[in-house]
Amino acid sequence: MTELADILDAFEYLTEWDDRYQYLIELGEALPAMPDSLKTEDNRVKPCMSTVHVHARANEDGTIQYHGDCDTAIIKGVLALLIELYNNKTVAEIEAINVDELFDSLQLAEHLSPNRHVGIYAIVEVMKDQARSCTRARQFA
């Protein structure tokens, strides 16, 4: 995956939204394949109109690692962006990230349909919930 700073730089460099959409699609294509065994109903982001799966697991150091997949190119790109944003962070770090600020800086909210906007925030909430669950599971293990 591309580093988040590189993604932000690319968005700043790409001034046309057709180019930004294409870049999101490329990010999604670069997302490592999610094992089919993780594409369960429990890992499905149900409020999203696209079929999105996301799975979190706790690393030994207490950080969280995500896998994800989506059946639509643009949302898969946004998912790749979110995975890059949240991967290898602790729950506290994940909770502290202001995705609104990120989406504003990328101008995503104003260029995605309201339905996609709702779906993206559903993905964010599922990712945060999964991170919390991973941490609770480690505490009681």
Short mmCIF file of N, CA, C and O in Angstrom, two decimals:
data_model
loop_
_atom_site.label_atom_id
_atom_site.label_comp_id
_atom_site.label_asym_id
_atom_site.label_seq_id
_atom_site.Cartn_x
_atom_site.Cartn_y
_atom_site.Cartn_z
N MET A 1 0.84 -1.20 0.00
CA MET A 1 0.00 0.00 0.00
C MET A 1 0.87 1.25 0.00
O MET A 1 1.99 1.25 0.46
N THR A 2 0.28 2.30 -0.46
CA THR A 2 0.92 3.61 -0.48
C THR A 2 0.79 4.25 0.90
O THR A 2 -0.21 4.07 1.57
N GLU A 3 1.79 4.98 1.31
CA GLU A 3 1.74 5.70 2.58
C GLU A 3 0.68 6.80 2.50
O GLU A 3 0.46 7.39 1.45
N LEU A 4 0.06 7.09 3.63
CA LEU A 4 -1.00 8.10 3.68
C LEU A 4 -0.50 9.45 3.18
O LEU A 4 -1.20 10.14 2.44
N ALA A 5 0.70 9.83 3.56
CA ALA A 5 1.25 11.13 3.12
C ALA A 5 1.34 11.18 1.60
O ALA A 5 1.05 12.22 0.98
N ASP A 6 1.71 10.06 0.98
CA ASP A 6 1.79 10.00 -0.48
C ASP A 6 0.41 10.15 -1.11
O ASP A 6 0.25 10.78 -2.15
N ILE A 7 -0.59 9.54 -0.47
CA ILE A 7 -1.97 9.64 -0.97
C ILE A 7 -2.43 11.09 -0.91
O ILE A 7 -3.00 11.62 -1.87
N LEU A 8 -2.17 11.74 0.21
CA LEU A 8 -2.57 13.14 0.36
C LEU A 8 -1.86 14.03 -0.66
O LEU A 8 -2.48 14.93 -1.25
N ASP A 9 -0.57 13.77 -0.88
CA ASP A 9 0.17 14.53 -1.88
C ASP A 9 -0.41 14.32 -3.27
O ASP A 9 -0.54 15.28 -4.04
N ALA A 10 -0.76 13.08 -3.59
CA ALA A 10 -1.33 12.80 -4.91
C ALA A 10 -2.66 13.52 -5.10
O ALA A 10 -2.92 14.08 -6.17
N PHE A 11 -3.49 13.53 -4.07
CA PHE A 11 -4.77 14.24 -4.17
C PHE A 11 -4.56 15.73 -4.39
O PHE A 11 -5.29 16.36 -5.14
N GLU A 12 -3.56 16.28 -3.72
CA GLU A 12 -3.27 17.70 -3.88
C GLU A 12 -2.77 18.00 -5.30
O GLU A 12 -3.11 19.02 -5.89
N TYR A 13 -1.99 17.09 -5.83
CA TYR A 13 -1.44 17.25 -7.17
C TYR A 13 -2.51 17.10 -8.25
O TYR A 13 -2.49 17.81 -9.24
N LEU A 14 -3.46 16.16 -8.03
CA LEU A 14 -4.51 15.91 -9.01
C LEU A 14 -5.64 16.91 -8.80
O LEU A 14 -6.38 16.82 -7.83
N THR A 15 -5.77 17.84 -9.68
CA THR A 15 -6.77 18.90 -9.49
C THR A 15 -8.12 18.56 -10.11
O THR A 15 -9.14 19.09 -9.68
N GLU A 16 -8.16 17.69 -11.09
CA GLU A 16 -9.42 17.30 -11.74
C GLU A 16 -10.02 16.10 -11.03
O GLU A 16 -9.31 15.14 -10.70
N TRP A 17 -11.34 16.14 -10.80
CA TRP A 17 -11.97 15.05 -10.07
C TRP A 17 -11.99 13.75 -10.83
O TRP A 17 -11.95 12.68 -10.22
N ASP A 18 -11.99 13.78 -12.14
CA ASP A 18 -11.88 12.52 -12.89
C ASP A 18 -10.55 11.84 -12.57
O ASP A 18 -10.50 10.61 -12.43
N ASP A 19 -9.50 12.62 -12.45
CA ASP A 19 -8.19 12.06 -12.10
C ASP A 19 -8.18 11.54 -10.67
O ASP A 19 -7.57 10.50 -10.38
N ARG A 20 -8.84 12.24 -9.77
CA ARG A 20 -8.91 11.79 -8.37
C ARG A 20 -9.72 10.50 -8.25
O ARG A 20 -9.34 9.60 -7.50
N TYR A 21 -10.82 10.40 -9.00
CA TYR A 21 -11.60 9.16 -9.01
C TYR A 21 -10.73 8.01 -9.52
O TYR A 21 -10.74 6.91 -8.96
N GLN A 22 -9.99 8.27 -10.59
CA GLN A 22 -9.12 7.23 -11.14
C GLN A 22 -8.07 6.81 -10.11
O GLN A 22 -7.76 5.63 -9.97
N TYR A 23 -7.54 7.76 -9.38
CA TYR A 23 -6.55 7.45 -8.34
C TYR A 23 -7.18 6.60 -7.23
O TYR A 23 -6.56 5.63 -6.76
N LEU A 24 -8.41 6.95 -6.82
CA LEU A 24 -9.10 6.12 -5.82
C LEU A 24 -9.26 4.70 -6.33
O LEU A 24 -9.08 3.74 -5.58
N ILE A 25 -9.62 4.56 -7.60
CA ILE A 25 -9.77 3.22 -8.19
C ILE A 25 -8.44 2.47 -8.13
O ILE A 25 -8.40 1.29 -7.77
N GLU A 26 -7.35 3.16 -8.45
CA GLU A 26 -6.03 2.53 -8.39
C GLU A 26 -5.66 2.12 -6.96
O GLU A 26 -5.07 1.06 -6.76
N LEU A 27 -6.02 2.94 -5.98
CA LEU A 27 -5.77 2.56 -4.58
C LEU A 27 -6.52 1.28 -4.24
O LEU A 27 -5.99 0.40 -3.57
N GLY A 28 -7.78 1.20 -4.68
CA GLY A 28 -8.57 0.00 -4.43
C GLY A 28 -7.98 -1.23 -5.10
O GLY A 28 -7.96 -2.32 -4.52
N GLU A 29 -7.48 -1.06 -6.32
CA GLU A 29 -6.87 -2.18 -7.03
C GLU A 29 -5.60 -2.66 -6.33
O GLU A 29 -5.25 -3.83 -6.41
N ALA A 30 -4.91 -1.75 -5.65
CA ALA A 30 -3.67 -2.11 -4.94
C ALA A 30 -3.92 -2.72 -3.56
O ALA A 30 -2.98 -3.22 -2.93
N LEU A 31 -5.17 -2.68 -3.11
CA LEU A 31 -5.50 -3.23 -1.78
C LEU A 31 -5.23 -4.73 -1.79
O LEU A 31 -5.68 -5.44 -2.68
N PRO A 32 -4.44 -5.22 -0.82
CA PRO A 32 -4.18 -6.67 -0.77
C PRO A 32 -5.49 -7.45 -0.70
O PRO A 32 -6.46 -7.02 -0.07
N ALA A 33 -5.51 -8.59 -1.36
CA ALA A 33 -6.71 -9.42 -1.40
C ALA A 33 -7.13 -9.83 0.01
O ALA A 33 -6.28 -10.19 0.83
N MET A 34 -8.41 -9.76 0.25
CA MET A 34 -8.97 -10.20 1.53
C MET A 34 -9.30 -11.68 1.41
O MET A 34 -9.99 -12.08 0.46
N PRO A 35 -8.82 -12.49 2.33
CA PRO A 35 -9.16 -13.92 2.27
C PRO A 35 -10.68 -14.13 2.29
O PRO A 35 -11.40 -13.45 3.04
N ASP A 36 -11.16 -15.04 1.45
CA ASP A 36 -12.59 -15.32 1.40
C ASP A 36 -13.15 -15.74 2.75
O ASP A 36 -14.30 -15.46 3.07
N SER A 37 -12.31 -16.39 3.56
CA SER A 37 -12.77 -16.84 4.88
C SER A 37 -13.15 -15.67 5.79
O SER A 37 -13.89 -15.85 6.76
N LEU A 38 -12.66 -14.46 5.49
CA LEU A 38 -12.99 -13.28 6.29
C LEU A 38 -14.21 -12.53 5.76
O LEU A 38 -14.69 -11.59 6.40
N LYS A 39 -14.68 -12.93 4.59
CA LYS A 39 -15.85 -12.26 3.99
C LYS A 39 -17.13 -12.89 4.55
O LYS A 39 -17.88 -13.55 3.85
N THR A 40 -17.33 -12.64 5.83
CA THR A 40 -18.48 -13.21 6.54
C THR A 40 -19.52 -12.12 6.75
O THR A 40 -19.25 -10.93 6.58
N GLU A 41 -20.69 -12.55 7.15
CA GLU A 41 -21.76 -11.59 7.44
C GLU A 41 -21.37 -10.68 8.61
O GLU A 41 -21.72 -9.51 8.64
N ASP A 42 -20.63 -11.23 9.58
CA ASP A 42 -20.17 -10.42 10.71
C ASP A 42 -19.22 -9.31 10.28
O ASP A 42 -19.14 -8.27 10.94
N ASN A 43 -18.49 -9.51 9.20
CA ASN A 43 -17.53 -8.53 8.72
C ASN A 43 -18.10 -7.63 7.62
O ASN A 43 -17.39 -6.80 7.06
N ARG A 44 -19.36 -7.79 7.31
CA ARG A 44 -19.99 -6.99 6.26
C ARG A 44 -20.46 -5.66 6.85
O ARG A 44 -21.02 -5.61 7.94
N VAL A 45 -20.25 -4.59 6.11
CA VAL A 45 -20.72 -3.26 6.51
C VAL A 45 -22.13 -3.12 5.95
O VAL A 45 -22.32 -2.76 4.79
N LYS A 46 -23.11 -3.44 6.77
CA LYS A 46 -24.49 -3.55 6.32
C LYS A 46 -25.12 -2.23 5.86
O LYS A 46 -25.86 -2.24 4.88
N PRO A 47 -24.85 -1.08 6.49
CA PRO A 47 -25.49 0.15 6.02
C PRO A 47 -24.98 0.62 4.64
O PRO A 47 -25.57 1.51 4.05
N CYS A 48 -23.91 0.03 4.15
CA CYS A 48 -23.32 0.45 2.88
C CYS A 48 -24.07 -0.22 1.73
O CYS A 48 -24.37 -1.41 1.78
N MET A 49 -24.38 0.56 0.70
CA MET A 49 -25.08 0.01 -0.47
C MET A 49 -24.18 -0.96 -1.24
O MET A 49 -24.66 -1.92 -1.81
N SER A 50 -22.89 -0.69 -1.27
CA SER A 50 -21.93 -1.61 -1.88
C SER A 50 -21.74 -2.78 -0.93
O SER A 50 -22.03 -2.68 0.26
N THR A 51 -21.23 -3.88 -1.46
CA THR A 51 -20.89 -5.00 -0.59
C THR A 51 -19.47 -4.77 -0.09
O THR A 51 -18.51 -4.90 -0.85
N VAL A 52 -19.38 -4.39 1.18
CA VAL A 52 -18.09 -4.07 1.80
C VAL A 52 -17.88 -5.03 2.97
O VAL A 52 -18.77 -5.22 3.79
N HIS A 53 -16.68 -5.60 3.00
CA HIS A 53 -16.27 -6.41 4.14
C HIS A 53 -15.00 -5.79 4.71
O HIS A 53 -14.12 -5.36 3.96
N VAL A 54 -14.93 -5.76 6.03
CA VAL A 54 -13.73 -5.29 6.70
C VAL A 54 -13.52 -6.15 7.94
O VAL A 54 -14.48 -6.55 8.60
N HIS A 55 -12.27 -6.48 8.20
CA HIS A 55 -11.93 -7.35 9.33
C HIS A 55 -10.71 -6.77 10.04
O HIS A 55 -9.72 -6.41 9.40
N ALA A 56 -10.80 -6.70 11.35
CA ALA A 56 -9.69 -6.22 12.17
C ALA A 56 -9.15 -7.35 13.03
O ALA A 56 -9.90 -8.21 13.48
N ARG A 57 -7.86 -7.32 13.25
CA ARG A 57 -7.24 -8.23 14.22
C ARG A 57 -6.19 -7.45 14.98
O ARG A 57 -5.58 -6.52 14.46
N ALA A 58 -6.00 -7.84 16.23
CA ALA A 58 -5.01 -7.17 17.07
C ALA A 58 -3.65 -7.79 16.83
O ALA A 58 -3.51 -9.02 16.78
N ASN A 59 -2.66 -6.95 16.68
CA ASN A 59 -1.28 -7.41 16.61
C ASN A 59 -0.76 -7.61 18.03
O ASN A 59 -1.38 -7.15 19.00
N GLU A 60 0.36 -8.28 18.16
CA GLU A 60 0.96 -8.54 19.48
C GLU A 60 1.25 -7.26 20.25
O GLU A 60 1.17 -7.23 21.47
N ASP A 61 1.56 -6.19 19.53
CA ASP A 61 1.91 -4.93 20.19
C ASP A 61 0.69 -4.07 20.53
O ASP A 61 0.83 -2.94 20.98
N GLY A 62 -0.51 -4.61 20.31
CA GLY A 62 -1.73 -3.88 20.64
C GLY A 62 -2.25 -3.00 19.52
O GLY A 62 -3.29 -2.35 19.68
N THR A 63 -1.54 -2.97 18.40
CA THR A 63 -2.05 -2.22 17.27
C THR A 63 -3.04 -3.09 16.49
O THR A 63 -3.13 -4.30 16.71
N ILE A 64 -3.75 -2.46 15.59
CA ILE A 64 -4.79 -3.15 14.83
C ILE A 64 -4.38 -3.26 13.38
O ILE A 64 -3.83 -2.32 12.80
N GLN A 65 -4.67 -4.41 12.79
CA GLN A 65 -4.39 -4.68 11.38
C GLN A 65 -5.72 -4.97 10.69
O GLN A 65 -6.54 -5.74 11.21
N TYR A 66 -5.96 -4.35 9.54
CA TYR A 66 -7.22 -4.52 8.82
C TYR A 66 -7.03 -5.21 7.48
O TYR A 66 -6.01 -5.06 6.82
N HIS A 67 -8.07 -5.96 7.10
CA HIS A 67 -8.25 -6.47 5.74
C HIS A 67 -9.59 -5.93 5.27
O HIS A 67 -10.50 -5.75 6.09
N GLY A 68 -9.73 -5.72 3.98
CA GLY A 68 -11.01 -5.26 3.48
C GLY A 68 -11.18 -5.54 2.00
O GLY A 68 -10.22 -5.79 1.28
N ASP A 69 -12.44 -5.49 1.57
CA ASP A 69 -12.77 -5.67 0.16
C ASP A 69 -14.11 -5.02 -0.11
O ASP A 69 -14.93 -4.86 0.81
N CYS A 70 -14.33 -4.65 -1.35
CA CYS A 70 -15.57 -4.03 -1.77
C CYS A 70 -15.83 -4.38 -3.22
O CYS A 70 -14.89 -4.57 -3.99
N ASP A 71 -17.10 -4.43 -3.59
CA ASP A 71 -17.46 -4.78 -4.96
C ASP A 71 -17.57 -3.59 -5.90
O ASP A 71 -17.83 -3.76 -7.08
N THR A 72 -17.38 -2.36 -5.40
CA THR A 72 -17.40 -1.19 -6.28
C THR A 72 -16.06 -0.47 -6.20
O THR A 72 -15.47 -0.33 -5.12
N ALA A 73 -15.60 0.01 -7.33
CA ALA A 73 -14.23 0.52 -7.45
C ALA A 73 -13.97 1.76 -6.60
O ALA A 73 -12.94 1.82 -5.90
N ILE A 74 -14.85 2.73 -6.63
CA ILE A 74 -14.61 3.98 -5.88
C ILE A 74 -14.59 3.71 -4.38
O ILE A 74 -13.68 4.16 -3.67
N ILE A 75 -15.59 2.98 -3.90
CA ILE A 75 -15.66 2.71 -2.46
C ILE A 75 -14.51 1.81 -2.03
O ILE A 75 -13.96 1.97 -0.93
N LYS A 76 -14.08 0.90 -2.89
CA LYS A 76 -12.91 0.08 -2.56
C LYS A 76 -11.68 0.97 -2.40
O LYS A 76 -10.84 0.75 -1.53
N GLY A 77 -11.58 2.01 -3.22
CA GLY A 77 -10.48 2.97 -3.08
C GLY A 77 -10.55 3.73 -1.77
O GLY A 77 -9.53 3.94 -1.11
N VAL A 78 -11.77 4.14 -1.39
CA VAL A 78 -11.93 4.83 -0.10
C VAL A 78 -11.60 3.87 1.04
O VAL A 78 -10.96 4.25 2.02
N LEU A 79 -12.03 2.62 0.91
CA LEU A 79 -11.71 1.61 1.92
C LEU A 79 -10.19 1.44 2.03
O LEU A 79 -9.65 1.38 3.15
N ALA A 80 -9.49 1.41 0.91
CA ALA A 80 -8.03 1.31 0.93
C ALA A 80 -7.42 2.51 1.65
O ALA A 80 -6.48 2.36 2.44
N LEU A 81 -7.98 3.67 1.42
CA LEU A 81 -7.52 4.88 2.10
C LEU A 81 -7.73 4.76 3.61
O LEU A 81 -6.83 5.06 4.40
N LEU A 82 -8.90 4.28 4.02
CA LEU A 82 -9.19 4.12 5.45
C LEU A 82 -8.30 3.06 6.08
O LEU A 82 -7.82 3.23 7.21
N ILE A 83 -8.05 1.97 5.37
CA ILE A 83 -7.17 0.93 5.90
C ILE A 83 -5.76 1.49 6.09
O ILE A 83 -5.13 1.27 7.12
N GLU A 84 -5.29 2.26 5.13
CA GLU A 84 -3.96 2.88 5.26
C GLU A 84 -3.94 3.83 6.45
O GLU A 84 -2.96 3.90 7.19
N LEU A 85 -5.03 4.54 6.65
CA LEU A 85 -5.14 5.50 7.75
C LEU A 85 -5.12 4.80 9.11
O LEU A 85 -4.47 5.27 10.05
N TYR A 86 -5.82 3.68 9.25
CA TYR A 86 -5.99 3.01 10.54
C TYR A 86 -5.01 1.88 10.83
O TYR A 86 -4.83 1.52 12.00
N ASN A 87 -4.41 1.28 9.81
CA ASN A 87 -3.54 0.13 10.04
C ASN A 87 -2.39 0.45 10.98
O ASN A 87 -1.79 1.54 10.91
N ASN A 88 -2.11 -0.52 11.84
CA ASN A 88 -0.97 -0.46 12.76
C ASN A 88 -1.05 0.70 13.74
O ASN A 88 -0.03 1.24 14.16
N LYS A 89 -2.28 1.06 14.10
CA LYS A 89 -2.52 2.07 15.12
C LYS A 89 -3.22 1.39 16.30
O LYS A 89 -3.87 0.37 16.15
N THR A 90 -3.09 1.99 17.46
CA THR A 90 -3.82 1.50 18.62
C THR A 90 -5.26 2.00 18.54
O THR A 90 -5.56 2.92 17.75
N VAL A 91 -6.11 1.46 19.39
CA VAL A 91 -7.50 1.92 19.42
C VAL A 91 -7.56 3.40 19.75
O VAL A 91 -8.31 4.16 19.11
N ALA A 92 -6.76 3.83 20.71
CA ALA A 92 -6.75 5.25 21.09
C ALA A 92 -6.34 6.13 19.90
O ALA A 92 -6.93 7.19 19.67
N GLU A 93 -5.35 5.69 19.15
CA GLU A 93 -4.92 6.45 17.98
C GLU A 93 -6.01 6.47 16.91
O GLU A 93 -6.26 7.52 16.29
N ILE A 94 -6.67 5.34 16.71
CA ILE A 94 -7.77 5.26 15.73
C ILE A 94 -8.89 6.20 16.13
O ILE A 94 -9.43 6.95 15.31
N GLU A 95 -9.25 6.17 17.41
CA GLU A 95 -10.33 7.03 17.91
C GLU A 95 -9.99 8.51 17.76
O GLU A 95 -10.87 9.34 17.56
N ALA A 96 -8.70 8.85 17.84
CA ALA A 96 -8.28 10.25 17.79
C ALA A 96 -8.23 10.82 16.37
O ALA A 96 -8.17 12.03 16.20
N ILE A 97 -8.27 9.95 15.37
CA ILE A 97 -8.18 10.42 13.99
C ILE A 97 -9.49 11.10 13.59
O ILE A 97 -10.58 10.55 13.77
N ASN A 98 -9.37 12.28 13.06
CA ASN A 98 -10.53 13.05 12.62
C ASN A 98 -10.74 12.79 11.13
O ASN A 98 -10.13 13.44 10.28
N VAL A 99 -11.60 11.82 10.81
CA VAL A 99 -11.83 11.50 9.40
C VAL A 99 -12.56 12.62 8.67
O VAL A 99 -12.37 12.79 7.47
N ASP A 100 -13.37 13.39 9.40
CA ASP A 100 -14.03 14.54 8.77
C ASP A 100 -12.99 15.51 8.21
O ASP A 100 -13.12 16.00 7.09
N GLU A 101 -11.97 15.76 9.00
CA GLU A 101 -10.89 16.65 8.57
C GLU A 101 -10.18 16.09 7.34
O GLU A 101 -9.90 16.82 6.38
N LEU A 102 -9.92 14.80 7.36
CA LEU A 102 -9.28 14.15 6.22
C LEU A 102 -10.16 14.26 4.97
O LEU A 102 -9.71 14.67 3.91
N PHE A 103 -11.44 13.89 5.12
CA PHE A 103 -12.35 13.93 3.98
C PHE A 103 -12.54 15.35 3.47
O PHE A 103 -12.66 15.57 2.26
N ASP A 104 -12.55 16.32 4.38
CA ASP A 104 -12.65 17.72 3.96
C ASP A 104 -11.41 18.14 3.15
O ASP A 104 -11.54 18.78 2.12
N SER A 105 -10.24 17.75 3.64
CA SER A 105 -9.02 18.14 2.94
C SER A 105 -8.94 17.48 1.56
O SER A 105 -8.41 18.06 0.62
N LEU A 106 -9.51 16.29 1.43
CA LEU A 106 -9.53 15.60 0.14
C LEU A 106 -10.74 16.00 -0.71
O LEU A 106 -10.83 15.61 -1.86
N GLN A 107 -11.66 16.74 -0.11
CA GLN A 107 -12.91 17.18 -0.75
C GLN A 107 -13.77 15.99 -1.17
O GLN A 107 -14.51 16.06 -2.14
N LEU A 108 -13.68 14.91 -0.40
CA LEU A 108 -14.47 13.71 -0.73
C LEU A 108 -15.96 13.93 -0.53
O LEU A 108 -16.77 13.52 -1.37
N ALA A 109 -16.32 14.57 0.56
CA ALA A 109 -17.74 14.73 0.89
C ALA A 109 -18.50 15.45 -0.22
O ALA A 109 -19.64 15.09 -0.54
N GLU A 110 -17.87 16.43 -0.81
CA GLU A 110 -18.58 17.21 -1.82
C GLU A 110 -18.57 16.56 -3.20
O GLU A 110 -19.27 17.02 -4.10
N HIS A 111 -17.82 15.46 -3.37
CA HIS A 111 -17.75 14.82 -4.68
C HIS A 111 -18.29 13.39 -4.68
O HIS A 111 -18.19 12.70 -5.70
N LEU A 112 -18.83 12.95 -3.57
CA LEU A 112 -19.45 11.63 -3.52
C LEU A 112 -20.94 11.80 -3.24
O LEU A 112 -21.35 12.74 -2.55
N SER A 113 -21.73 10.90 -3.76
CA SER A 113 -23.17 10.99 -3.57
C SER A 113 -23.52 10.84 -2.09
O SER A 113 -22.74 10.26 -1.32
N PRO A 114 -24.69 11.35 -1.67
CA PRO A 114 -25.09 11.21 -0.27
C PRO A 114 -25.13 9.75 0.18
O PRO A 114 -24.75 9.45 1.32
N ASN A 115 -25.56 8.83 -0.68
CA ASN A 115 -25.59 7.41 -0.30
C ASN A 115 -24.18 6.88 -0.05
O ASN A 115 -23.95 6.13 0.89
N ARG A 116 -23.24 7.27 -0.89
CA ARG A 116 -21.85 6.84 -0.69
C ARG A 116 -21.28 7.46 0.58
O ARG A 116 -20.54 6.82 1.31
N HIS A 117 -21.64 8.69 0.84
CA HIS A 117 -21.19 9.39 2.04
C HIS A 117 -21.63 8.63 3.29
O HIS A 117 -20.83 8.38 4.20
N VAL A 118 -22.89 8.21 3.32
CA VAL A 118 -23.42 7.44 4.45
C VAL A 118 -22.67 6.12 4.58
O VAL A 118 -22.28 5.71 5.67
N GLY A 119 -22.44 5.46 3.45
CA GLY A 119 -21.74 4.18 3.45
C GLY A 119 -20.31 4.30 3.96
O GLY A 119 -19.83 3.45 4.71
N ILE A 120 -19.64 5.38 3.58
CA ILE A 120 -18.25 5.57 4.02
C ILE A 120 -18.19 5.75 5.53
O ILE A 120 -17.34 5.17 6.21
N TYR A 121 -19.10 6.52 6.06
CA TYR A 121 -19.10 6.70 7.52
C TYR A 121 -19.51 5.42 8.24
O TYR A 121 -19.05 5.17 9.36
N ALA A 122 -20.31 4.59 7.60
CA ALA A 122 -20.63 3.28 8.17
C ALA A 122 -19.37 2.42 8.23
O ALA A 122 -19.14 1.71 9.21
N ILE A 123 -18.55 2.49 7.19
CA ILE A 123 -17.28 1.75 7.19
C ILE A 123 -16.40 2.22 8.34
O ILE A 123 -15.83 1.40 9.08
N VAL A 124 -16.30 3.53 8.52
CA VAL A 124 -15.49 4.10 9.60
C VAL A 124 -15.97 3.57 10.95
O VAL A 124 -15.17 3.13 11.78
N GLU A 125 -17.28 3.58 11.17
CA GLU A 125 -17.82 3.11 12.46
C GLU A 125 -17.57 1.63 12.67
O GLU A 125 -17.23 1.21 13.79
N VAL A 126 -17.72 0.82 11.63
CA VAL A 126 -17.45 -0.62 11.76
C VAL A 126 -15.98 -0.84 12.09
O VAL A 126 -15.64 -1.65 12.97
N MET A 127 -15.09 -0.10 11.42
CA MET A 127 -13.66 -0.26 11.70
C MET A 127 -13.33 0.12 13.14
O MET A 127 -12.57 -0.59 13.81
N LYS A 128 -13.92 1.19 13.63
CA LYS A 128 -13.69 1.58 15.03
C LYS A 128 -14.27 0.55 15.99
O LYS A 128 -13.62 0.19 16.98
N ASP A 129 -15.47 0.07 15.72
CA ASP A 129 -16.09 -0.95 16.58
C ASP A 129 -15.24 -2.22 16.62
O ASP A 129 -15.06 -2.82 17.68
N GLN A 130 -14.74 -2.63 15.45
CA GLN A 130 -13.92 -3.83 15.40
C GLN A 130 -12.62 -3.64 16.19
O GLN A 130 -12.17 -4.55 16.89
N ALA A 131 -12.03 -2.46 16.10
CA ALA A 131 -10.80 -2.19 16.86
C ALA A 131 -11.07 -2.29 18.35
O ALA A 131 -10.28 -2.89 19.10
N ARG A 132 -12.19 -1.70 18.79
CA ARG A 132 -12.54 -1.79 20.22
C ARG A 132 -12.75 -3.25 20.64
O ARG A 132 -12.29 -3.67 21.70
N SER A 133 -13.42 -4.01 19.80
CA SER A 133 -13.68 -5.43 20.10
C SER A 133 -12.38 -6.21 20.19
O SER A 133 -12.21 -7.06 21.07
N CYS A 134 -11.45 -5.95 19.28
CA CYS A 134 -10.15 -6.64 19.32
C CYS A 134 -9.42 -6.35 20.61
O CYS A 134 -8.84 -7.23 21.23
N THR A 135 -9.47 -5.11 21.04
CA THR A 135 -8.78 -4.71 22.27
C THR A 135 -9.45 -5.36 23.49
O THR A 135 -8.75 -5.87 24.38
N ARG A 136 -10.77 -5.38 23.53
CA ARG A 136 -11.48 -6.04 24.64
C ARG A 136 -11.14 -7.53 24.66
O ARG A 136 -10.90 -8.09 25.73
N ALA A 137 -11.11 -8.16 23.52
CA ALA A 137 -10.80 -9.59 23.44
C ALA A 137 -9.39 -9.87 23.96
O ALA A 137 -9.17 -10.87 24.66
N ARG A 138 -8.44 -8.98 23.66
CA ARG A 138 -7.06 -9.16 24.14
C ARG A 138 -6.99 -8.99 25.66
O ARG A 138 -6.21 -9.66 26.33
N GLN A 139 -7.81 -8.09 26.20
CA GLN A 139 -7.80 -7.84 27.64
C GLN A 139 -8.31 -9.06 28.41
O GLN A 139 -7.89 -9.29 29.54
N PHE A 140 -9.22 -9.81 27.80
CA PHE A 140 -9.82 -10.94 28.51
C PHE A 140 -9.22 -12.28 28.09
O PHE A 140 -9.66 -13.31 28.53
N ALA A 141 -8.20 -12.22 27.26
CA ALA A 141 -7.57 -13.47 26.79
C ALA A 141 -6.60 -13.99 27.83
O ALA A 141 -6.10 -13.35 28.67
#
